[in-house]
Amino acid sequence: MACVAHGNPPPTITWLKDGKVIEGTSTRLQDKDGLLSLRAVSAQAAGQYTCHASNAEGNVTRVTKVKIKGPPVIVAPPQSISVNISQDALLQCQAYADPPNMTYVWRKNGENVYHTESLKSRVKIMVDGTLLISSVIPEDSGNYTCMPTNGLLTPPTASANLTVMHPAQALQMPPQTYLPTGMEGVVACPAAAQPPLLRVDWTKDGEPLDLSMYPGWTLTPAGSLFMAAVNDDASGEYTCTPYNSYGTMGSSGPTDVILKDPPSFSITPERQYKEEAGQSLLIPCQGKKEDPTIKVTWSKVDLVRRTSYSVLANGSLLLQPLTKDHQGAWECVAANRVAAVKTSTRVFVLGTSPHAATSLSVSPGVKQANISWEAGFDGGSAQTFSVWVKKISASGNDGKQGWYSVHVPLKSGTKMHVANLSSNTDYQFSILSQNRMGTGPFSEIVTTRTLDAPVRRGKPKPPLSLSANQSSAGIILHWLPPEAQHPSVTAFVLQSRADQGEWVILDENIGANRSEMVVQGLHKQDRVYELRLLSRRGELLSEPSPSVNVSTVGMDSYPVSSQLLEYVPEPLLAGVLGGVGFMGLALALLLGSACVVSRKMGRRCRR
């Protein structure tokens, strides 16, 4: 849509849709000349468009209306509903279209409702698209699709489910049910129930069936009669009656249980066959000739891609010509109308390239990975392996962004240690096998991530600015804590020495938050001591701080620490000291009294 405006100064053109400014997007493009392009228009593009031109002297607008012609648009899709049996069901579907010559088509499970035998006499499509189903029956349950159309392009569709609620209904039973003698057997009770089935009652030869009279007979959750080992007791006429919370619509028709011998083999294949590629391989498998109803079939187990083979009239498997794809397990099944039995064999095709390795396992480390796998069939000659590696989350360019291979030495077998990887990086691994006939297919690809490199924890840093001052309380040390580090220090250790002798620990558990202390443990008088501090983290010590010299010359007292007293509680210590003092006082009084008494006795003696 073009919009050209003239003015001085040149005007600016803006487009609006339904009063809102149109931004430049992939569906609406506005160029500098005022041309508005709508790409791949849909019903949402319809509306009122306004061209607004303005400059410093004024503005002017022009309006146009856009209509979109195309297939209908569903505005009220049908909703899933549940209806009781014999009631009417309504499924609404409303749409609009331009041109409006619109008709509605309804389908049940993909088939036109007017072509469905059980529906066509009870359905009606209203003018507004609503589907009316009169007097619903259980068979009306299903998925219904509304499709409005006006003949343009592809019409839209919308679906909903109709559920008919009804008592449990027994469906048609087969006139005869054949069971295999001596094997497991099942007599099914086909039923339709909405709400779901609650129970099924059975009769045998016109009498209610008492399961306690038949060891090994049980009812399955679906109401079927299960027999662990079929014998002569199973013969007879059976009926079933299903129930749900709405009740039942009656019993089923009768079915006659007839016993028949299960199939068996007269010839079975060997456990395995080995043959060169290009040759013919015939594997026998035959059912007993006494039972002409036995049918023998063959199939390849774990079939990766289709392989050509043929089954002869006598049940034998013919592989001709033998190819690499025939390698693997094969299964022979003999079946008659009551049961099926099977046997298996394995075919090895020689003279081919190796088969793919399986069960690839990767155990990653920090910069390495341990690889293990199971070797596939070697094709009849010795095979070698190589590990293929690809980095898929590379940081930087180390020249190994694509696949590269690592040869596996023969002595390594089916294990390999791959080194020189990057830590914390995603890698893909695959195994390639090779023999004298060629290279086999790659194994499955396994993706794994190497581990993070462990965090190296260095030694703690020593305290800073150690200094010593002499006071009446003794020698006081001051220091600054070390630089912040992780993990942090847990304590400080104080060491001393005299006369360049051995360093002695005075205190090894100085709190990590302290920055000063009174030095204890300097026992000798008139001596010069050298002191230093170390940081401690657990058992790990830092380098020592620069030492300081202190002198005890002229000091009257030297604080001494007692390891014993440090662990005595203060109340107990006070009690002990008080007791010692009291005993000393009592002893002094006793000695004084003894002296007084002694003097008095001396005087008496002299008299």
XYZ file of N, CA, C and O in Angstrom, residues 236-379:
576
model
N -15.629 -76.926 27.887
C -16.988 -76.576 28.274
C -17.459 -75.322 27.582
O -16.788 -74.755 26.712
N -18.676 -74.893 27.967
C -19.291 -73.699 27.386
C -19.258 -72.570 28.425
O -19.678 -72.754 29.565
N -18.783 -71.413 28.000
C -18.580 -70.295 28.926
C -19.374 -69.071 28.468
O -19.519 -68.830 27.247
N -19.876 -68.289 29.437
C -20.429 -66.955 29.174
C -19.876 -66.013 30.236
O -19.462 -66.433 31.324
N -19.859 -64.701 29.927
C -19.369 -63.698 30.884
C -20.363 -62.546 30.960
O -21.061 -62.239 29.983
N -20.404 -61.893 32.132
C -21.266 -60.728 32.357
C -20.425 -59.618 32.970
O -20.001 -59.728 34.126
N -20.169 -58.538 32.218
C -19.341 -57.435 32.755
C -20.199 -56.425 33.511
O -21.379 -56.223 33.210
N -19.583 -55.756 34.511
C -20.260 -54.744 35.322
C -19.362 -53.520 35.466
O -18.139 -53.633 35.562
N -20.014 -52.326 35.485
C -19.338 -51.100 35.917
C -20.272 -50.374 36.880
O -21.285 -50.942 37.319
N -19.966 -49.110 37.225
C -20.789 -48.398 38.213
C -22.194 -48.098 37.700
O -23.084 -47.779 38.490
N -22.429 -48.201 36.370
C -23.764 -48.018 35.810
C -24.533 -49.340 35.750
O -25.710 -49.357 35.408
N -23.842 -50.454 36.045
C -24.494 -51.759 35.982
C -24.010 -52.563 34.787
O -22.851 -52.468 34.369
N -24.897 -53.358 34.204
C -24.547 -54.196 33.066
C -25.681 -54.197 32.046
O -26.851 -53.979 32.388
N -25.319 -54.429 30.789
C -26.313 -54.540 29.722
C -26.590 -55.999 29.374
O -27.221 -56.282 28.364
N -26.091 -56.923 30.234
C -26.421 -58.330 30.022
C -25.205 -59.190 29.769
O -24.058 -58.716 29.680
N -25.444 -60.479 29.654
C -24.378 -61.460 29.468
C -23.979 -61.570 28.006
O -24.731 -61.190 27.098
N -22.803 -62.109 27.826
C -22.316 -62.356 26.460
C -22.963 -63.611 25.900
O -23.622 -64.374 26.615
N -22.749 -63.840 24.622
C -23.139 -65.116 24.034
C -22.159 -66.188 24.477
O -21.073 -65.895 25.002
N -22.473 -67.465 24.279
C -21.600 -68.550 24.739
C -20.416 -68.765 23.804
O -20.467 -68.456 22.620
N -19.341 -69.276 24.386
C -18.194 -69.708 23.598
C -17.799 -71.094 24.076
O -17.800 -71.393 25.270
N -17.504 -71.983 23.122
C -17.103 -73.359 23.425
C -15.584 -73.425 23.509
O -14.885 -73.060 22.543
N -15.036 -73.845 24.646
C -13.587 -74.004 24.790
C -13.206 -75.394 24.301
O -13.712 -76.405 24.806
N -12.313 -75.447 23.307
C -11.860 -76.693 22.697
C -10.361 -76.816 22.926
O -9.601 -75.873 22.672
N -9.912 -77.942 23.434
C -8.500 -78.171 23.699
C -7.810 -78.731 22.466
O -8.378 -79.543 21.737
N -6.563 -78.259 22.272
C -5.794 -78.715 21.112
C -4.326 -78.751 21.527
O -3.857 -77.921 22.314
N -3.596 -79.704 21.003
C -2.169 -79.808 21.318
C -1.420 -78.608 20.752
O -1.668 -78.175 19.608
N -0.467 -78.048 21.523
C 0.331 -76.938 20.993
C 1.289 -77.429 19.927
O 1.569 -78.644 19.826
N 1.842 -76.538 19.128
C 2.783 -76.969 18.083
C 4.101 -77.427 18.708
O 4.433 -77.087 19.850
N 4.867 -78.181 17.955
C 6.194 -78.609 18.379
C 7.056 -78.799 17.139
O 6.555 -78.867 16.013
N 8.387 -78.880 17.365
C 9.340 -79.020 16.259
C 9.715 -80.476 16.070
O 9.895 -81.237 17.025
N 9.864 -80.857 14.822
C 10.449 -82.156 14.511
C 11.930 -82.005 14.184
O 12.724 -82.916 14.422
N 12.333 -80.856 13.648
C 13.732 -80.541 13.365
C 14.000 -79.113 13.832
O 13.236 -78.199 13.494
N 15.060 -78.916 14.600
C 15.429 -77.574 15.056
C 16.816 -77.226 14.536
O 17.643 -78.110 14.273
N 17.122 -75.946 14.377
C 18.449 -75.553 13.886
C 19.523 -75.773 14.951
O 19.231 -75.910 16.147
N 20.788 -75.810 14.518
C 21.906 -75.894 15.446
C 22.063 -74.560 16.175
O 21.451 -73.546 15.813
N 22.902 -74.590 17.214
C 23.059 -73.384 18.032
C 23.678 -72.235 17.238
O 23.326 -71.076 17.425
N 24.610 -72.526 16.334
C 25.217 -71.482 15.521
C 25.709 -72.046 14.196
O 25.937 -73.262 14.059
N 25.864 -71.136 13.214
C 26.366 -71.495 11.891
C 27.426 -70.483 11.493
O 27.264 -69.269 11.742
N 28.515 -70.980 10.870
C 29.556 -70.105 10.346
C 29.753 -70.432 8.869
O 29.900 -71.599 8.500
N 29.726 -69.372 8.042
C 29.869 -69.590 6.601
C 30.483 -68.340 5.979
O 30.328 -67.213 6.490
N 31.226 -68.562 4.884
C 31.864 -67.460 4.179
C 30.829 -66.605 3.459
O 29.800 -67.118 2.979
N 31.104 -65.305 3.385
C 30.238 -64.395 2.646
C 30.195 -64.800 1.174
O 31.197 -65.249 0.604
N 29.016 -64.652 0.567
C 28.825 -65.009 -0.838
C 28.339 -66.421 -1.041
O 27.879 -66.757 -2.149
N 28.456 -67.280 -0.009
C 27.986 -68.648 -0.123
C 26.496 -68.721 0.217
O 25.868 -67.734 0.600
N 25.914 -69.926 0.075
C 24.524 -70.167 0.465
C 24.507 -70.861 1.809
O 25.361 -71.717 2.095
N 23.509 -70.515 2.643
C 23.367 -71.138 3.949
C 21.923 -71.576 4.128
O 21.001 -70.763 4.017
N 21.727 -72.874 4.377
C 20.394 -73.431 4.585
C 20.286 -73.895 6.035
O 21.064 -74.731 6.490
N 19.305 -73.349 6.755
C 19.129 -73.669 8.172
C 17.783 -74.359 8.330
O 16.728 -73.756 8.070
N 17.759 -75.626 8.763
C 16.487 -76.360 8.845
C 15.680 -75.969 10.085
O 16.220 -75.640 11.134
N 14.347 -76.016 9.942
C 13.424 -75.809 11.057
C 12.055 -76.310 10.589
O 11.452 -75.712 9.690
N 11.554 -77.386 11.207
C 10.294 -77.988 10.742
C 9.409 -78.318 11.926
O 9.880 -78.730 12.986
N 8.094 -78.111 11.724
C 7.118 -78.535 12.709
C 6.739 -79.993 12.512
O 7.050 -80.591 11.470
N 6.066 -80.550 13.509
C 5.655 -81.951 13.413
C 4.676 -82.155 12.264
O 3.725 -81.406 12.104
N 4.949 -83.179 11.480
C 4.109 -83.435 10.306
C 2.705 -83.884 10.698
O 1.768 -83.782 9.894
N 2.543 -84.392 11.941
C 1.227 -84.870 12.366
C 0.205 -83.748 12.460
O -1.006 -83.975 12.463
N 0.686 -82.495 12.574
C -0.213 -81.338 12.672
C -0.051 -80.490 11.419
O 0.860 -79.660 11.327
N -0.933 -80.661 10.444
C -0.793 -79.913 9.186
C -1.082 -78.427 9.336
O -0.812 -77.657 8.406
N -1.655 -78.017 10.491
C -1.970 -76.580 10.671
C -0.758 -75.772 11.127
O -0.832 -74.546 11.210
N 0.339 -76.426 11.460
C 1.525 -75.694 11.931
C 2.119 -74.894 10.779
O 2.331 -75.398 9.682
N 2.412 -73.631 11.072
C 3.058 -72.752 10.093
C 4.383 -72.269 10.678
O 4.439 -71.808 11.823
N 5.451 -72.387 9.890
C 6.783 -72.002 10.345
C 7.163 -70.668 9.705
O 7.036 -70.494 8.488
N 7.637 -69.736 10.535
C 8.111 -68.432 10.054
C 9.479 -68.149 10.649
O 9.844 -68.684 11.695
N 10.233 -67.313 9.960
C 11.571 -66.906 10.413
C 11.623 -65.383 10.534
O 10.953 -64.663 9.784
N 12.446 -64.891 11.469
C 12.690 -63.443 11.585
C 14.069 -63.228 12.169
O 14.588 -64.066 12.923
N 14.662 -62.094 11.827
C 15.988 -61.727 12.361
C 15.796 -60.894 13.619
O 15.020 -59.935 13.631
N 16.501 -61.272 14.678
C 16.405 -60.556 15.947
C 17.222 -59.261 15.849
O 18.294 -59.235 15.246
N 16.706 -58.182 16.458
C 17.400 -56.888 16.445
C 17.737 -56.465 15.022
O 18.891 -56.141 14.687
N 16.730 -56.451 14.193
C 16.928 -56.089 12.789
C 17.241 -54.611 12.669
O 16.470 -53.755 13.108
N 18.416 -54.285 12.114
C 18.819 -52.896 11.921
C 18.313 -52.381 10.587
O 17.799 -51.270 10.492
N 18.446 -53.173 9.557
C 17.911 -52.818 8.243
C 17.441 -54.090 7.550
O 17.829 -55.193 7.911
N 16.603 -53.925 6.551
C 15.976 -55.072 5.897
C 17.041 -55.954 5.238
O 17.980 -55.473 4.609
N 16.886 -57.247 5.435
C 17.776 -58.213 4.799
C 16.931 -59.208 4.011
O 15.825 -59.573 4.422
N 17.457 -59.644 2.876
C 16.710 -60.571 2.023
C 16.943 -62.006 2.484
O 18.078 -62.400 2.807
N 15.858 -62.756 2.576
C 15.937 -64.176 2.907
C 14.656 -64.832 2.410
O 13.680 -64.163 2.063
N 14.671 -66.162 2.380
C 13.481 -66.894 1.945
C 13.274 -68.099 2.851
O 14.224 -68.648 3.417
N 11.982 -68.487 2.999
C 11.606 -69.644 3.821
C 11.038 -70.693 2.884
O 10.075 -70.445 2.146
N 11.644 -71.865 2.886
C 11.193 -72.941 2.009
C 9.902 -73.559 2.536
O 9.480 -73.309 3.668
N 9.278 -74.386 1.701
C 7.996 -74.997 2.071
C 8.115 -75.876 3.310
O 7.166 -76.007 4.087
N 9.271 -76.477 3.534
C 9.444 -77.337 4.714
C 9.852 -76.553 5.957
O 10.162 -77.139 6.998
N 9.919 -75.200 5.868
C 10.240 -74.349 7.008
C 11.686 -73.959 7.124
O 12.056 -73.182 8.019
N 12.564 -74.470 6.239
C 13.988 -74.152 6.314
C 14.236 -72.714 5.864
O 13.544 -72.184 4.979
N 15.267 -72.077 6.477
C 15.668 -70.715 6.130
C 16.798 -70.766 5.121
O 17.810 -71.455 5.337
N 16.638 -70.031 4.006
C 17.674 -69.996 2.969
C 18.229 -68.577 2.896
O 17.479 -67.620 2.631
N 19.549 -68.455 3.127
C 20.253 -67.174 2.985
C 21.183 -67.302 1.790
O 22.186 -68.029 1.851
N 20.819 -66.583 0.704
C 21.581 -66.738 -0.529
C 21.500 -65.461 -1.368
O 20.404 -64.994 -1.680
N 22.640 -64.839 -1.700
C 23.978 -65.116 -1.186
C 24.132 -64.542 0.231
O 23.475 -63.560 0.589
N 25.019 -65.131 0.991
C 25.223 -64.723 2.378
C 25.975 -63.391 2.416
O 27.011 -63.241 1.746
N 25.437 -62.428 3.144
C 26.064 -61.108 3.245
C 26.304 -60.760 4.713
O 25.831 -61.438 5.627
N 27.040 -59.664 4.916
C 27.354 -59.214 6.277
C 26.098 -58.899 7.064
O 26.033 -59.092 8.283
N 25.044 -58.424 6.377
C 23.796 -58.067 7.062
C 23.075 -59.280 7.634
O 22.208 -59.135 8.494
N 23.418 -60.502 7.151
C 22.782 -61.714 7.688
C 23.356 -62.111 9.045
O 22.798 -62.969 9.716
N 24.486 -61.486 9.429
C 25.115 -61.797 10.715
C 24.158 -61.478 11.860
O 23.484 -60.455 11.875
N 24.093 -62.402 12.840
C 23.294 -62.132 14.031
C 22.374 -63.286 14.397
O 22.493 -64.404 13.877
N 21.457 -63.005 15.323
C 20.534 -64.028 15.826
C 19.291 -64.109 14.942
O 18.761 -63.075 14.507
N 18.839 -65.345 14.703
C 17.629 -65.601 13.924
C 16.672 -66.442 14.782
O 17.107 -67.261 15.583
N 15.384 -66.249 14.563
C 14.370 -66.922 15.370
C 13.390 -67.651 14.456
O 12.867 -67.070 13.490
N 13.153 -68.925 14.767
C 12.186 -69.742 14.036
C 10.969 -69.950 14.931
O 11.107 -70.364 16.089
N 9.763 -69.662 14.411
C 8.527 -69.763 15.172
C 7.606 -70.758 14.474
O 7.346 -70.645 13.267
N 7.124 -71.727 15.258
C 6.113 -72.666 14.768
C 4.803 -72.369 15.481
O 4.766 -72.331 16.718
N 3.730 -72.112 14.736
C 2.465 -71.706 15.343
C 1.317 -72.477 14.713
O 1.335 -72.815 13.522
N 0.319 -72.767 15.563
C -0.974 -73.241 15.076
C -2.056 -72.369 15.701
O -1.741 -71.311 16.264
N -3.291 -72.761 15.673
C -4.370 -71.877 16.086
C -4.429 -71.666 17.599
O -5.159 -70.790 18.071
N -3.665 -72.439 18.396
C -3.765 -72.292 19.853
C -2.513 -71.712 20.493
O -2.583 -71.151 21.587
N -1.362 -71.859 19.875
C -0.135 -71.403 20.522
C 0.979 -71.271 19.500
O 0.813 -71.630 18.322
N 2.115 -70.750 19.991
C 3.310 -70.620 19.160
C 4.526 -70.972 20.006
O 4.599 -70.620 21.182
N 5.466 -71.701 19.426
C 6.728 -72.024 20.091
C 7.845 -71.542 19.188
O 7.669 -71.398 17.971
N 9.022 -71.268 19.801
C 10.109 -70.729 18.989
C 11.436 -71.323 19.416
O 11.609 -71.809 20.542
N 12.377 -71.287 18.501
C 13.756 -71.672 18.751
C 14.642 -70.685 18.000
O 14.165 -69.966 17.108
N 15.906 -70.619 18.370
C 16.772 -69.598 17.771
C 18.132 -70.174 17.424
O 18.534 -71.236 17.914
N 18.856 -69.486 16.585
C 20.216 -69.829 16.195
C 20.958 -68.541 15.899
O 20.348 -67.463 15.806
N 22.273 -68.630 15.762
C 23.085 -67.450 15.464
C 23.944 -67.732 14.233
O 24.553 -68.803 14.119
N 23.965 -66.749 13.333
C 24.720 -66.867 12.079
C 25.947 -65.972 12.155
O 25.846 -64.787 12.497
N 27.112 -66.542 11.855
C 28.366 -65.789 11.770
C 28.831 -65.812 10.321
O 29.027 -66.891 9.748
N 28.997 -64.620 9.747
C 29.417 -64.510 8.347
C 30.901 -64.196 8.328
O 31.347 -63.159 8.862
N 31.694 -65.100 7.703
C 33.143 -64.942 7.652
C 33.546 -64.195 6.391
O 32.782 -64.109 5.422
N 34.779 -63.646 6.441
C 35.298 -62.956 5.275
C 34.700 -61.579 5.075
O 34.541 -61.132 3.933
N 34.373 -60.909 6.158
C 33.817 -59.548 6.068
C 34.621 -58.621 6.978
O 35.451 -59.062 7.780
N 34.386 -57.331 6.836
C 34.976 -56.360 7.763
C 34.335 -56.541 9.138
O 33.267 -57.141 9.259
N 34.975 -56.024 10.194
C 34.433 -56.238 11.549
C 33.080 -55.560 11.732
O 32.720 -54.614 11.020
N 32.361 -56.058 12.733
C 31.107 -55.421 13.128
C 31.379 -54.354 14.190
O 32.436 -54.352 14.837
N 30.431 -53.470 14.377
C 30.621 -52.332 15.280
C 30.802 -52.806 16.717
O 30.158 -53.758 17.167
N 31.695 -52.130 17.446
C 31.848 -52.372 18.877
C 30.597 -51.902 19.607
O 29.888 -51.003 19.148
N 30.314 -52.504 20.753
C 29.109 -52.167 21.523
C 29.488 -51.865 22.969
O 30.641 -52.020 23.381
N 28.472 -51.450 23.737
C 28.618 -51.205 25.188
C 29.790 -50.282 25.488
O 30.582 -50.526 26.407
N 29.917 -49.201 24.724
C 30.997 -48.237 24.954
C 30.771 -47.520 26.281
O 29.682 -47.006 26.551
N 31.812 -47.488 27.110
C 31.726 -46.842 28.424
C 32.916 -45.907 28.593
O 34.052 -46.264 28.233
N 32.674 -44.716 29.138
C 33.717 -43.708 29.328
C 33.708 -43.267 30.784
O 32.679 -42.860 31.312
N 34.875 -43.360 31.428
C 35.035 -42.880 32.800
C 35.998 -41.700 32.772
O 37.213 -41.877 32.635
N 35.476 -40.458 32.891
C 36.338 -39.288 32.714
C 37.145 -38.960 33.972
O 36.728 -39.212 35.098
N 38.328 -38.392 33.759
C 39.120 -37.804 34.829
C 39.242 -36.320 34.581
O 38.412 -35.710 33.903
N 40.309 -35.704 35.111
C 40.498 -34.260 34.926
C 41.010 -33.971 33.522
O 40.423 -33.173 32.794
N 42.095 -34.632 33.136
C 42.665 -34.410 31.801
C 42.841 -35.727 31.052
O 43.695 -35.835 30.163
N 42.030 -36.732 31.406
C 42.133 -38.028 30.762
C 40.793 -38.727 30.883
O 39.878 -38.268 31.563
N 40.677 -39.852 30.189
C 39.456 -40.659 30.259
C 39.839 -42.118 30.030
O 40.708 -42.431 29.209
N 39.179 -43.003 30.780
C 39.359 -44.445 30.599
C 38.186 -44.983 29.777
O 37.025 -44.806 30.158
N 38.483 -45.627 28.657
C 37.479 -46.104 27.710
C 37.458 -47.627 27.736
O 38.511 -48.270 27.785
N 36.261 -48.206 27.707
C 36.126 -49.655 27.565
C 34.944 -49.946 26.649
O 34.021 -49.134 26.539
N 34.959 -51.121 25.999
C 33.900 -51.483 25.064
C 33.896 -52.992 24.883
O 34.796 -53.705 25.362
N 32.867 -53.489 24.217
C 32.795 -54.895 23.841
C 33.016 -55.002 22.338
O 32.360 -54.298 21.560
N 33.922 -55.881 21.958
C 34.243 -56.027 20.532
C 33.096 -56.699 19.797
O 32.472 -57.637 20.302
N 32.806 -56.193 18.595
C 31.861 -56.867 17.725
C 32.527 -58.061 17.043
O 33.741 -58.287 17.172
N 31.739 -58.856 16.308
C 32.304 -60.014 15.610
C 33.386 -59.543 14.650
O 33.225 -58.550 13.932
N 34.513 -60.271 14.630
C 35.682 -59.809 13.873
C 35.624 -60.135 12.388
O 36.557 -59.806 11.649
N 34.542 -60.774 11.902
C 34.429 -61.102 10.486
C 35.300 -62.262 10.059
O 35.500 -62.481 8.862
